């Protein structure tokens, strides 16, 4: 089907500066397969510029883990899309579950950030996913629908085409409880159905949908075999050179 294949590492709030340099140099040295795959590193923002510079002319590109939706202003502690671009990043994580649930970002915040990213030519990697109790109550699809409708509100199809999605069930993030390939595949199919309702079948079939949540070298193979899983957003296992190389070299 020729969809983009994307392998991404979200370093969250981990690594000192020297550890971050060591990690990226180790990944550059050990990366084997490159054809047809994209590799994105999401380092902490203080290191974004230097990590981006280290990735120039390599298969790796960088993204920011978060940004605010305004270009500038009195928003102490925030970084803007202009700053993200200035640091050499081409992607932005938007709506990660930790942003939603620890920092209380709403679907409206997510929508503003997606629009800001698109306005600045930064590719959004939109994260969505249900809580454990939402899954247990049979609300998974309605949660995904609410998050997708919220994120894409007011966005034209020509812009929506630039967005990639990461399905990250909250109960699987950082817990060691990975979704089974069947559970992940079913959610990815639901996501394509929701995109189809919004933008039509062509976009539903072309949008890259990554899986995230306790991805490890020993569970990736079964997930990667599924028809609708186009790559991975990896947290904990992206912090270690050997383990992340096993994942991205699969
Ligand atoms: P994890 O995190 O791989 O540590 O579960 C995934 C993520 O938060 O993107």
PDB file of C-alpha atoms and ligand atoms in Angstrom:
ATOM      1  CA  UNK A   1       0.000   0.000   0.000  1.00  0.00           C
ATOM      2  CA  UNK A   2       3.048   2.257   0.155  1.00  0.00           C
ATOM      3  CA  UNK A   3       2.298   4.095   3.373  1.00  0.00           C
ATOM      4  CA  UNK A   4       5.142   5.942   5.123  1.00  0.00           C
ATOM      5  CA  UNK A   5       6.948   3.858   7.740  1.00  0.00           C
ATOM      6  CA  UNK A   6       7.978   5.905  10.754  1.00  0.00           C
ATOM      7  CA  UNK A   7      10.102   4.897  13.738  1.00  0.00           C
ATOM      8  CA  UNK A   8      10.223   7.489  16.491  1.00  0.00           C
ATOM      9  CA  UNK A   9      11.924   7.776  19.872  1.00  0.00           C
ATOM     10  CA  UNK A  10      10.400   9.989  22.551  1.00  0.00           C
ATOM     11  CA  UNK A  11      13.102  10.664  25.141  1.00  0.00           C
ATOM     12  CA  UNK A  12      10.660  12.443  27.483  1.00  0.00           C
ATOM     13  CA  UNK A  13      12.450  14.198  30.385  1.00  0.00           C
ATOM     14  CA  UNK A  14      15.432  11.858  30.414  1.00  0.00           C
ATOM     15  CA  UNK A  15      19.162  12.186  29.665  1.00  0.00           C
ATOM     16  CA  UNK A  16      21.809  14.719  30.555  1.00  0.00           C
ATOM     17  CA  UNK A  17      23.344  16.597  27.664  1.00  0.00           C
ATOM     18  CA  UNK A  18      26.344  14.303  27.363  1.00  0.00           C
ATOM     19  CA  UNK A  19      24.139  11.203  27.577  1.00  0.00           C
ATOM     20  CA  UNK A  20      21.923  12.605  24.829  1.00  0.00           C
ATOM     21  CA  UNK A  21      24.925  13.107  22.521  1.00  0.00           C
ATOM     22  CA  UNK A  22      26.147   9.602  23.294  1.00  0.00           C
ATOM     23  CA  UNK A  23      22.732   8.156  22.443  1.00  0.00           C
ATOM     24  CA  UNK A  24      22.403   9.891  19.091  1.00  0.00           C
ATOM     25  CA  UNK A  25      25.967   9.042  18.091  1.00  0.00           C
ATOM     26  CA  UNK A  26      25.379   5.405  19.007  1.00  0.00           C
ATOM     27  CA  UNK A  27      22.183   5.296  16.957  1.00  0.00           C
ATOM     28  CA  UNK A  28      23.885   6.881  13.959  1.00  0.00           C
ATOM     29  CA  UNK A  29      26.662   4.310  14.142  1.00  0.00           C
ATOM     30  CA  UNK A  30      24.336   1.312  14.463  1.00  0.00           C
ATOM     31  CA  UNK A  31      21.467   2.085  12.089  1.00  0.00           C
ATOM     32  CA  UNK A  32      21.268  -0.577   9.379  1.00  0.00           C
ATOM     33  CA  UNK A  33      18.137  -0.372   7.245  1.00  0.00           C
ATOM     34  CA  UNK A  34      17.144   2.938   5.846  1.00  0.00           C
ATOM     35  CA  UNK A  35      15.252   2.349   2.601  1.00  0.00           C
ATOM     36  CA  UNK A  36      11.677   3.512   2.835  1.00  0.00           C
ATOM     37  CA  UNK A  37      11.776   4.268   6.545  1.00  0.00           C
ATOM     38  CA  UNK A  38      11.796   7.514   8.464  1.00  0.00           C
ATOM     39  CA  UNK A  39      13.438   7.926  11.850  1.00  0.00           C
ATOM     40  CA  UNK A  40      12.498  10.707  14.233  1.00  0.00           C
ATOM     41  CA  UNK A  41      14.145  11.573  17.536  1.00  0.00           C
ATOM     42  CA  UNK A  42      12.262  13.689  20.073  1.00  0.00           C
ATOM     43  CA  UNK A  43      14.909  14.919  22.533  1.00  0.00           C
ATOM     44  CA  UNK A  44      14.238  17.324  25.409  1.00  0.00           C
ATOM     45  CA  UNK A  45      13.982  20.835  23.949  1.00  0.00           C
ATOM     46  CA  UNK A  46      17.217  22.241  25.464  1.00  0.00           C
ATOM     47  CA  UNK A  47      19.138  19.738  23.318  1.00  0.00           C
ATOM     48  CA  UNK A  48      17.011  20.030  20.198  1.00  0.00           C
ATOM     49  CA  UNK A  49      19.324  22.335  18.256  1.00  0.00           C
ATOM     50  CA  UNK A  50      22.468  20.305  18.891  1.00  0.00           C
ATOM     51  CA  UNK A  51      20.793  16.949  18.266  1.00  0.00           C
ATOM     52  CA  UNK A  52      19.299  18.332  15.038  1.00  0.00           C
ATOM     53  CA  UNK A  53      22.774  19.429  13.929  1.00  0.00           C
ATOM     54  CA  UNK A  54      24.116  15.934  14.634  1.00  0.00           C
ATOM     55  CA  UNK A  55      21.327  14.446  12.494  1.00  0.00           C
ATOM     56  CA  UNK A  56      22.000  16.554   9.387  1.00  0.00           C
ATOM     57  CA  UNK A  57      22.842  14.264   6.431  1.00  0.00           C
ATOM     58  CA  UNK A  58      21.767  11.160   8.358  1.00  0.00           C
ATOM     59  CA  UNK A  59      18.484   9.223   8.082  1.00  0.00           C
ATOM     60  CA  UNK A  60      17.425  10.733  11.429  1.00  0.00           C
ATOM     61  CA  UNK A  61      15.367  13.888  11.784  1.00  0.00           C
ATOM     62  CA  UNK A  62      14.240  15.566  14.966  1.00  0.00           C
ATOM     63  CA  UNK A  63      11.052  16.779  16.544  1.00  0.00           C
ATOM     64  CA  UNK A  64      10.055  18.697  19.645  1.00  0.00           C
ATOM     65  CA  UNK A  65       8.057  16.952  22.371  1.00  0.00           C
ATOM     66  CA  UNK A  66       5.784  19.919  22.874  1.00  0.00           C
ATOM     67  CA  UNK A  67       5.277  23.553  21.940  1.00  0.00           C
ATOM     68  CA  UNK A  68       2.790  26.330  22.510  1.00  0.00           C
ATOM     69  CA  UNK A  69       0.526  27.475  19.712  1.00  0.00           C
ATOM     70  CA  UNK A  70       1.457  31.165  19.660  1.00  0.00           C
ATOM     71  CA  UNK A  71       4.416  32.555  17.708  1.00  0.00           C
ATOM     72  CA  UNK A  72       5.677  34.656  20.601  1.00  0.00           C
ATOM     73  CA  UNK A  73       4.501  36.434  23.710  1.00  0.00           C
ATOM     74  CA  UNK A  74       4.466  36.499  27.476  1.00  0.00           C
ATOM     75  CA  UNK A  75       4.180  32.733  27.970  1.00  0.00           C
ATOM     76  CA  UNK A  76       6.881  31.944  30.498  1.00  0.00           C
ATOM     77  CA  UNK A  77       8.342  28.492  30.087  1.00  0.00           C
ATOM     78  CA  UNK A  78       6.820  27.748  26.695  1.00  0.00           C
ATOM     79  CA  UNK A  79       8.495  27.355  23.309  1.00  0.00           C
ATOM     80  CA  UNK A  80       6.992  28.500  20.023  1.00  0.00           C
ATOM     81  CA  UNK A  81       6.710  26.910  16.582  1.00  0.00           C
ATOM     82  CA  UNK A  82       9.265  29.456  15.330  1.00  0.00           C
ATOM     83  CA  UNK A  83      11.730  28.265  17.972  1.00  0.00           C
ATOM     84  CA  UNK A  84      11.097  24.632  17.115  1.00  0.00           C
ATOM     85  CA  UNK A  85      11.867  25.375  13.464  1.00  0.00           C
ATOM     86  CA  UNK A  86      14.918  27.453  14.378  1.00  0.00           C
ATOM     87  CA  UNK A  87      16.277  24.443  16.249  1.00  0.00           C
ATOM     88  CA  UNK A  88      16.189  22.403  13.048  1.00  0.00           C
ATOM     89  CA  UNK A  89      13.275  20.184  14.030  1.00  0.00           C
ATOM     90  CA  UNK A  90      10.782  19.062  11.411  1.00  0.00           C
ATOM     91  CA  UNK A  91       8.253  17.242  13.616  1.00  0.00           C
ATOM     92  CA  UNK A  92       6.231  18.007  16.707  1.00  0.00           C
ATOM     93  CA  UNK A  93       4.563  15.579  19.114  1.00  0.00           C
ATOM     94  CA  UNK A  94       1.086  16.851  19.879  1.00  0.00           C
ATOM     95  CA  UNK A  95      -1.374  15.520  22.424  1.00  0.00           C
ATOM     96  CA  UNK A  96       0.901  12.969  24.077  1.00  0.00           C
ATOM     97  CA  UNK A  97      -0.973  11.323  26.936  1.00  0.00           C
ATOM     98  CA  UNK A  98       1.395  12.890  29.468  1.00  0.00           C
ATOM     99  CA  UNK A  99       0.532  16.324  28.070  1.00  0.00           C
ATOM    100  CA  UNK A 100      -3.159  15.472  28.221  1.00  0.00           C
ATOM    101  CA  UNK A 101      -3.262  13.767  31.597  1.00  0.00           C
ATOM    102  CA  UNK A 102      -0.394  15.288  33.612  1.00  0.00           C
ATOM    103  CA  UNK A 103      -0.604  18.807  32.169  1.00  0.00           C
ATOM    104  CA  UNK A 104      -4.352  18.779  31.439  1.00  0.00           C
ATOM    105  CA  UNK A 105      -4.175  19.690  27.760  1.00  0.00           C
ATOM    106  CA  UNK A 106      -7.586  19.612  26.149  1.00  0.00           C
ATOM    107  CA  UNK A 107      -8.688  18.642  22.653  1.00  0.00           C
ATOM    108  CA  UNK A 108      -8.967  22.391  21.956  1.00  0.00           C
ATOM    109  CA  UNK A 109      -5.310  22.918  22.980  1.00  0.00           C
ATOM    110  CA  UNK A 110      -4.347  20.007  20.757  1.00  0.00           C
ATOM    111  CA  UNK A 111      -6.281  21.517  17.836  1.00  0.00           C
ATOM    112  CA  UNK A 112      -4.571  24.906  18.261  1.00  0.00           C
ATOM    113  CA  UNK A 113      -1.163  23.213  18.298  1.00  0.00           C
ATOM    114  CA  UNK A 114      -1.904  21.124  15.206  1.00  0.00           C
ATOM    115  CA  UNK A 115      -2.964  24.290  13.366  1.00  0.00           C
ATOM    116  CA  UNK A 116       0.126  26.181  14.543  1.00  0.00           C
ATOM    117  CA  UNK A 117       2.422  23.348  13.453  1.00  0.00           C
ATOM    118  CA  UNK A 118       0.805  23.131  10.017  1.00  0.00           C
ATOM    119  CA  UNK A 119       0.982  26.912   9.587  1.00  0.00           C
ATOM    120  CA  UNK A 120       4.736  26.712  10.155  1.00  0.00           C
ATOM    121  CA  UNK A 121       5.444  23.634   8.066  1.00  0.00           C
ATOM    122  CA  UNK A 122       6.185  21.441  11.083  1.00  0.00           C
ATOM    123  CA  UNK A 123       4.781  17.916  10.741  1.00  0.00           C
ATOM    124  CA  UNK A 124       2.482  16.981  13.622  1.00  0.00           C
ATOM    125  CA  UNK A 125       2.638  13.506  15.115  1.00  0.00           C
ATOM    126  CA  UNK A 126      -0.737  13.497  16.818  1.00  0.00           C
ATOM    127  CA  UNK A 127      -1.029  11.155  19.810  1.00  0.00           C
ATOM    128  CA  UNK A 128      -4.361   9.674  20.792  1.00  0.00           C
ATOM    129  CA  UNK A 129      -5.436   6.832  23.036  1.00  0.00           C
ATOM    130  CA  UNK A 130      -7.890   5.715  25.692  1.00  0.00           C
ATOM    131  CA  UNK A 131      -7.486   5.277  29.438  1.00  0.00           C
ATOM    132  CA  UNK A 132      -7.839   1.810  30.972  1.00  0.00           C
ATOM    133  CA  UNK A 133     -11.289   2.529  32.408  1.00  0.00           C
ATOM    134  CA  UNK A 134     -12.448   3.909  29.065  1.00  0.00           C
ATOM    135  CA  UNK A 135     -11.380   0.649  27.384  1.00  0.00           C
ATOM    136  CA  UNK A 136     -13.060  -1.402  30.098  1.00  0.00           C
ATOM    137  CA  UNK A 137     -16.267   0.583  29.657  1.00  0.00           C
ATOM    138  CA  UNK A 138     -16.267  -0.059  25.918  1.00  0.00           C
ATOM    139  CA  UNK A 139     -15.555   3.599  25.147  1.00  0.00           C
ATOM    140  CA  UNK A 140     -12.344   3.181  23.142  1.00  0.00           C
ATOM    141  CA  UNK A 141     -13.790   4.103  19.758  1.00  0.00           C
ATOM    142  CA  UNK A 142     -15.775   7.046  21.095  1.00  0.00           C
ATOM    143  CA  UNK A 143     -12.660   8.396  22.843  1.00  0.00           C
ATOM    144  CA  UNK A 144     -10.605   8.064  19.652  1.00  0.00           C
ATOM    145  CA  UNK A 145     -13.395   9.765  17.747  1.00  0.00           C
ATOM    146  CA  UNK A 146     -13.571  12.661  20.179  1.00  0.00           C
ATOM    147  CA  UNK A 147      -9.789  13.120  20.130  1.00  0.00           C
ATOM    148  CA  UNK A 148      -9.560  12.945  16.327  1.00  0.00           C
ATOM    149  CA  UNK A 149     -12.540  15.231  15.708  1.00  0.00           C
ATOM    150  CA  UNK A 150     -11.081  17.665  18.248  1.00  0.00           C
ATOM    151  CA  UNK A 151      -7.572  17.624  16.818  1.00  0.00           C
ATOM    152  CA  UNK A 152      -8.684  18.071  13.201  1.00  0.00           C
ATOM    153  CA  UNK A 153     -11.460  20.605  13.828  1.00  0.00           C
ATOM    154  CA  UNK A 154     -11.390  23.298  11.127  1.00  0.00           C
ATOM    155  CA  UNK A 155      -8.491  21.711   9.254  1.00  0.00           C
ATOM    156  CA  UNK A 156      -8.783  21.313   5.486  1.00  0.00           C
ATOM    157  CA  UNK A 157      -7.945  18.005   3.868  1.00  0.00           C
ATOM    158  CA  UNK A 158      -4.876  19.447   2.100  1.00  0.00           C
ATOM    159  CA  UNK A 159      -3.426  20.327   5.522  1.00  0.00           C
ATOM    160  CA  UNK A 160      -4.691  17.182   7.260  1.00  0.00           C
ATOM    161  CA  UNK A 161      -2.588  15.142   4.839  1.00  0.00           C
ATOM    162  CA  UNK A 162       0.519  16.373   6.639  1.00  0.00           C
ATOM    163  CA  UNK A 163      -0.522  14.861   9.977  1.00  0.00           C
ATOM    164  CA  UNK A 164       0.658  11.455  11.207  1.00  0.00           C
ATOM    165  CA  UNK A 165      -1.046   9.689  14.091  1.00  0.00           C
ATOM    166  CA  UNK A 166       0.291   7.654  16.998  1.00  0.00           C
ATOM    167  CA  UNK A 167      -2.174   5.353  18.725  1.00  0.00           C
ATOM    168  CA  UNK A 168      -0.973   5.105  22.306  1.00  0.00           C
ATOM    169  CA  UNK A 169      -3.381   3.439  24.720  1.00  0.00           C
ATOM    170  CA  UNK A 170      -2.676   5.180  28.017  1.00  0.00           C
ATOM    171  CA  UNK A 171      -2.736   1.871  29.927  1.00  0.00           C
ATOM    172  CA  UNK A 172       0.193   0.672  27.803  1.00  0.00           C
ATOM    173  CA  UNK A 173       2.464   3.698  28.181  1.00  0.00           C
ATOM    174  CA  UNK A 174       5.382   3.072  30.501  1.00  0.00           C
ATOM    175  CA  UNK A 175       3.582   0.149  32.123  1.00  0.00           C
ATOM    176  CA  UNK A 176       5.197  -2.813  30.386  1.00  0.00           C
ATOM    177  CA  UNK A 177       1.669  -3.860  29.301  1.00  0.00           C
ATOM    178  CA  UNK A 178       1.901  -3.675  25.529  1.00  0.00           C
ATOM    179  CA  UNK A 179      -1.293  -3.913  23.496  1.00  0.00           C
ATOM    180  CA  UNK A 180      -1.577  -7.236  21.697  1.00  0.00           C
ATOM    181  CA  UNK A 181      -1.115  -6.971  17.926  1.00  0.00           C
ATOM    182  CA  UNK A 182      -4.853  -7.695  17.539  1.00  0.00           C
ATOM    183  CA  UNK A 183      -5.920  -4.964  19.967  1.00  0.00           C
ATOM    184  CA  UNK A 184      -3.603  -2.438  18.327  1.00  0.00           C
ATOM    185  CA  UNK A 185      -4.674  -3.434  14.815  1.00  0.00           C
ATOM    186  CA  UNK A 186      -8.350  -3.100  15.726  1.00  0.00           C
ATOM    187  CA  UNK A 187      -7.798   0.393  17.122  1.00  0.00           C
ATOM    188  CA  UNK A 188      -5.808   1.405  14.033  1.00  0.00           C
ATOM    189  CA  UNK A 189      -8.644   0.230  11.796  1.00  0.00           C
ATOM    190  CA  UNK A 190     -11.100   2.281  13.878  1.00  0.00           C
ATOM    191  CA  UNK A 191      -8.836   5.310  13.490  1.00  0.00           C
ATOM    192  CA  UNK A 192      -8.820   4.878   9.703  1.00  0.00           C
ATOM    193  CA  UNK A 193     -12.635   4.628   9.768  1.00  0.00           C
ATOM    194  CA  UNK A 194     -12.860   7.901  11.690  1.00  0.00           C
ATOM    195  CA  UNK A 195     -10.445   9.615   9.274  1.00  0.00           C
ATOM    196  CA  UNK A 196     -12.487   8.228   6.381  1.00  0.00           C
ATOM    197  CA  UNK A 197     -15.661   9.821   7.737  1.00  0.00           C
ATOM    198  CA  UNK A 198     -13.841  13.134   8.043  1.00  0.00           C
ATOM    199  CA  UNK A 199     -11.686  13.253   4.918  1.00  0.00           C
ATOM    200  CA  UNK A 200     -12.514  10.293   2.677  1.00  0.00           C
ATOM    201  CA  UNK A 201     -11.000   6.949   1.906  1.00  0.00           C
ATOM    202  CA  UNK A 202      -7.788   8.092   0.229  1.00  0.00           C
ATOM    203  CA  UNK A 203      -6.586   9.962   3.296  1.00  0.00           C
ATOM    204  CA  UNK A 204      -7.795   7.166   5.588  1.00  0.00           C
ATOM    205  CA  UNK A 205      -5.650   4.720   3.648  1.00  0.00           C
ATOM    206  CA  UNK A 206      -2.583   6.948   3.413  1.00  0.00           C
ATOM    207  CA  UNK A 207      -2.311   8.385   6.935  1.00  0.00           C
ATOM    208  CA  UNK A 208       0.603   6.749   8.781  1.00  0.00           C
ATOM    209  CA  UNK A 209      -0.577   5.318  12.094  1.00  0.00           C
ATOM    210  CA  UNK A 210       2.145   4.421  14.587  1.00  0.00           C
ATOM    211  CA  UNK A 211       1.631   2.290  17.661  1.00  0.00           C
ATOM    212  CA  UNK A 212       3.111   3.369  21.004  1.00  0.00           C
ATOM    213  CA  UNK A 213       3.021   1.956  24.529  1.00  0.00           C
ATOM    214  CA  UNK A 214       5.635  -0.390  26.002  1.00  0.00           C
ATOM    215  CA  UNK A 215       7.173  -1.213  22.627  1.00  0.00           C
ATOM    216  CA  UNK A 216      10.289  -3.315  23.232  1.00  0.00           C
ATOM    217  CA  UNK A 217      12.669  -5.327  21.050  1.00  0.00           C
ATOM    218  CA  UNK A 218      10.894  -8.535  22.072  1.00  0.00           C
ATOM    219  CA  UNK A 219       7.345  -7.464  21.219  1.00  0.00           C
ATOM    220  CA  UNK A 220       7.784  -5.368  18.101  1.00  0.00           C
ATOM    221  CA  UNK A 221       7.781  -8.155  15.504  1.00  0.00           C
ATOM    222  CA  UNK A 222       4.173  -9.252  16.066  1.00  0.00           C
ATOM    223  CA  UNK A 223       2.947  -5.670  16.007  1.00  0.00           C
ATOM    224  CA  UNK A 224       4.890  -4.741  12.870  1.00  0.00           C
ATOM    225  CA  UNK A 225       3.289  -7.611  10.964  1.00  0.00           C
ATOM    226  CA  UNK A 226      -0.162  -6.051  11.272  1.00  0.00           C
ATOM    227  CA  UNK A 227      -1.503  -4.422   8.109  1.00  0.00           C
ATOM    228  CA  UNK A 228      -2.447  -1.132   9.703  1.00  0.00           C
ATOM    229  CA  UNK A 229       0.582  -0.520  11.930  1.00  0.00           C
ATOM    230  CA  UNK A 230       2.981   1.777  10.085  1.00  0.00           C
ATOM    231  CA  UNK A 231       5.669   2.269  12.685  1.00  0.00           C
ATOM    232  CA  UNK A 232       6.254   2.958  16.348  1.00  0.00           C
ATOM    233  CA  UNK A 233       6.522   5.726  18.892  1.00  0.00           C
ATOM    234  CA  UNK A 234       8.865   4.369  21.531  1.00  0.00           C
ATOM    235  CA  UNK A 235       9.471   5.859  24.974  1.00  0.00           C
ATOM    236  CA  UNK A 236      11.517   3.908  27.522  1.00  0.00           C
ATOM    237  CA  UNK A 237      13.117   1.558  25.016  1.00  0.00           C
ATOM    238  CA  UNK A 238      14.336   4.495  22.899  1.00  0.00           C
ATOM    239  CA  UNK A 239      16.687   5.625  25.672  1.00  0.00           C
ATOM    240  CA  UNK A 240      19.127   2.803  25.261  1.00  0.00           C
ATOM    241  CA  UNK A 241      21.291   2.460  22.133  1.00  0.00           C
ATOM    242  CA  UNK A 242      21.236  -1.321  21.831  1.00  0.00           C
ATOM    243  CA  UNK A 243      17.520  -1.770  22.461  1.00  0.00           C
ATOM    244  CA  UNK A 244      16.392   1.062  20.210  1.00  0.00           C
ATOM    245  CA  UNK A 245      18.675  -0.182  17.425  1.00  0.00           C
ATOM    246  CA  UNK A 246      17.043  -3.605  17.694  1.00  0.00           C
ATOM    247  CA  UNK A 247      13.667  -1.914  17.247  1.00  0.00           C
ATOM    248  CA  UNK A 248      14.549   0.369  14.355  1.00  0.00           C
ATOM    249  CA  UNK A 249      16.653  -2.247  12.583  1.00  0.00           C
ATOM    250  CA  UNK A 250      13.822  -4.789  12.593  1.00  0.00           C
TER     251      UNK A 250
HETATM  252  P1  LIG B   1       6.798   3.766  26.496  1.00  0.00           P
HETATM  253  O1  LIG B   1       6.290   5.247  26.090  1.00  0.00           O
HETATM  254  O2  LIG B   1       7.388   3.170  25.251  1.00  0.00           O
HETATM  255  O3  LIG B   1       7.809   4.001  27.563  1.00  0.00           O
HETATM  256  O4  LIG B   1       5.599   3.025  26.962  1.00  0.00           O
HETATM  257  C1  LIG B   1       5.667   5.477  24.861  1.00  0.00           C
HETATM  258  C2  LIG B   1       5.349   6.953  24.742  1.00  0.00           C
HETATM  259  O5  LIG B   1       5.054   7.587  25.756  1.00  0.00           O
HETATM  260  O6  LIG B   1       5.365   7.516  23.638  1.00  0.00           O
END
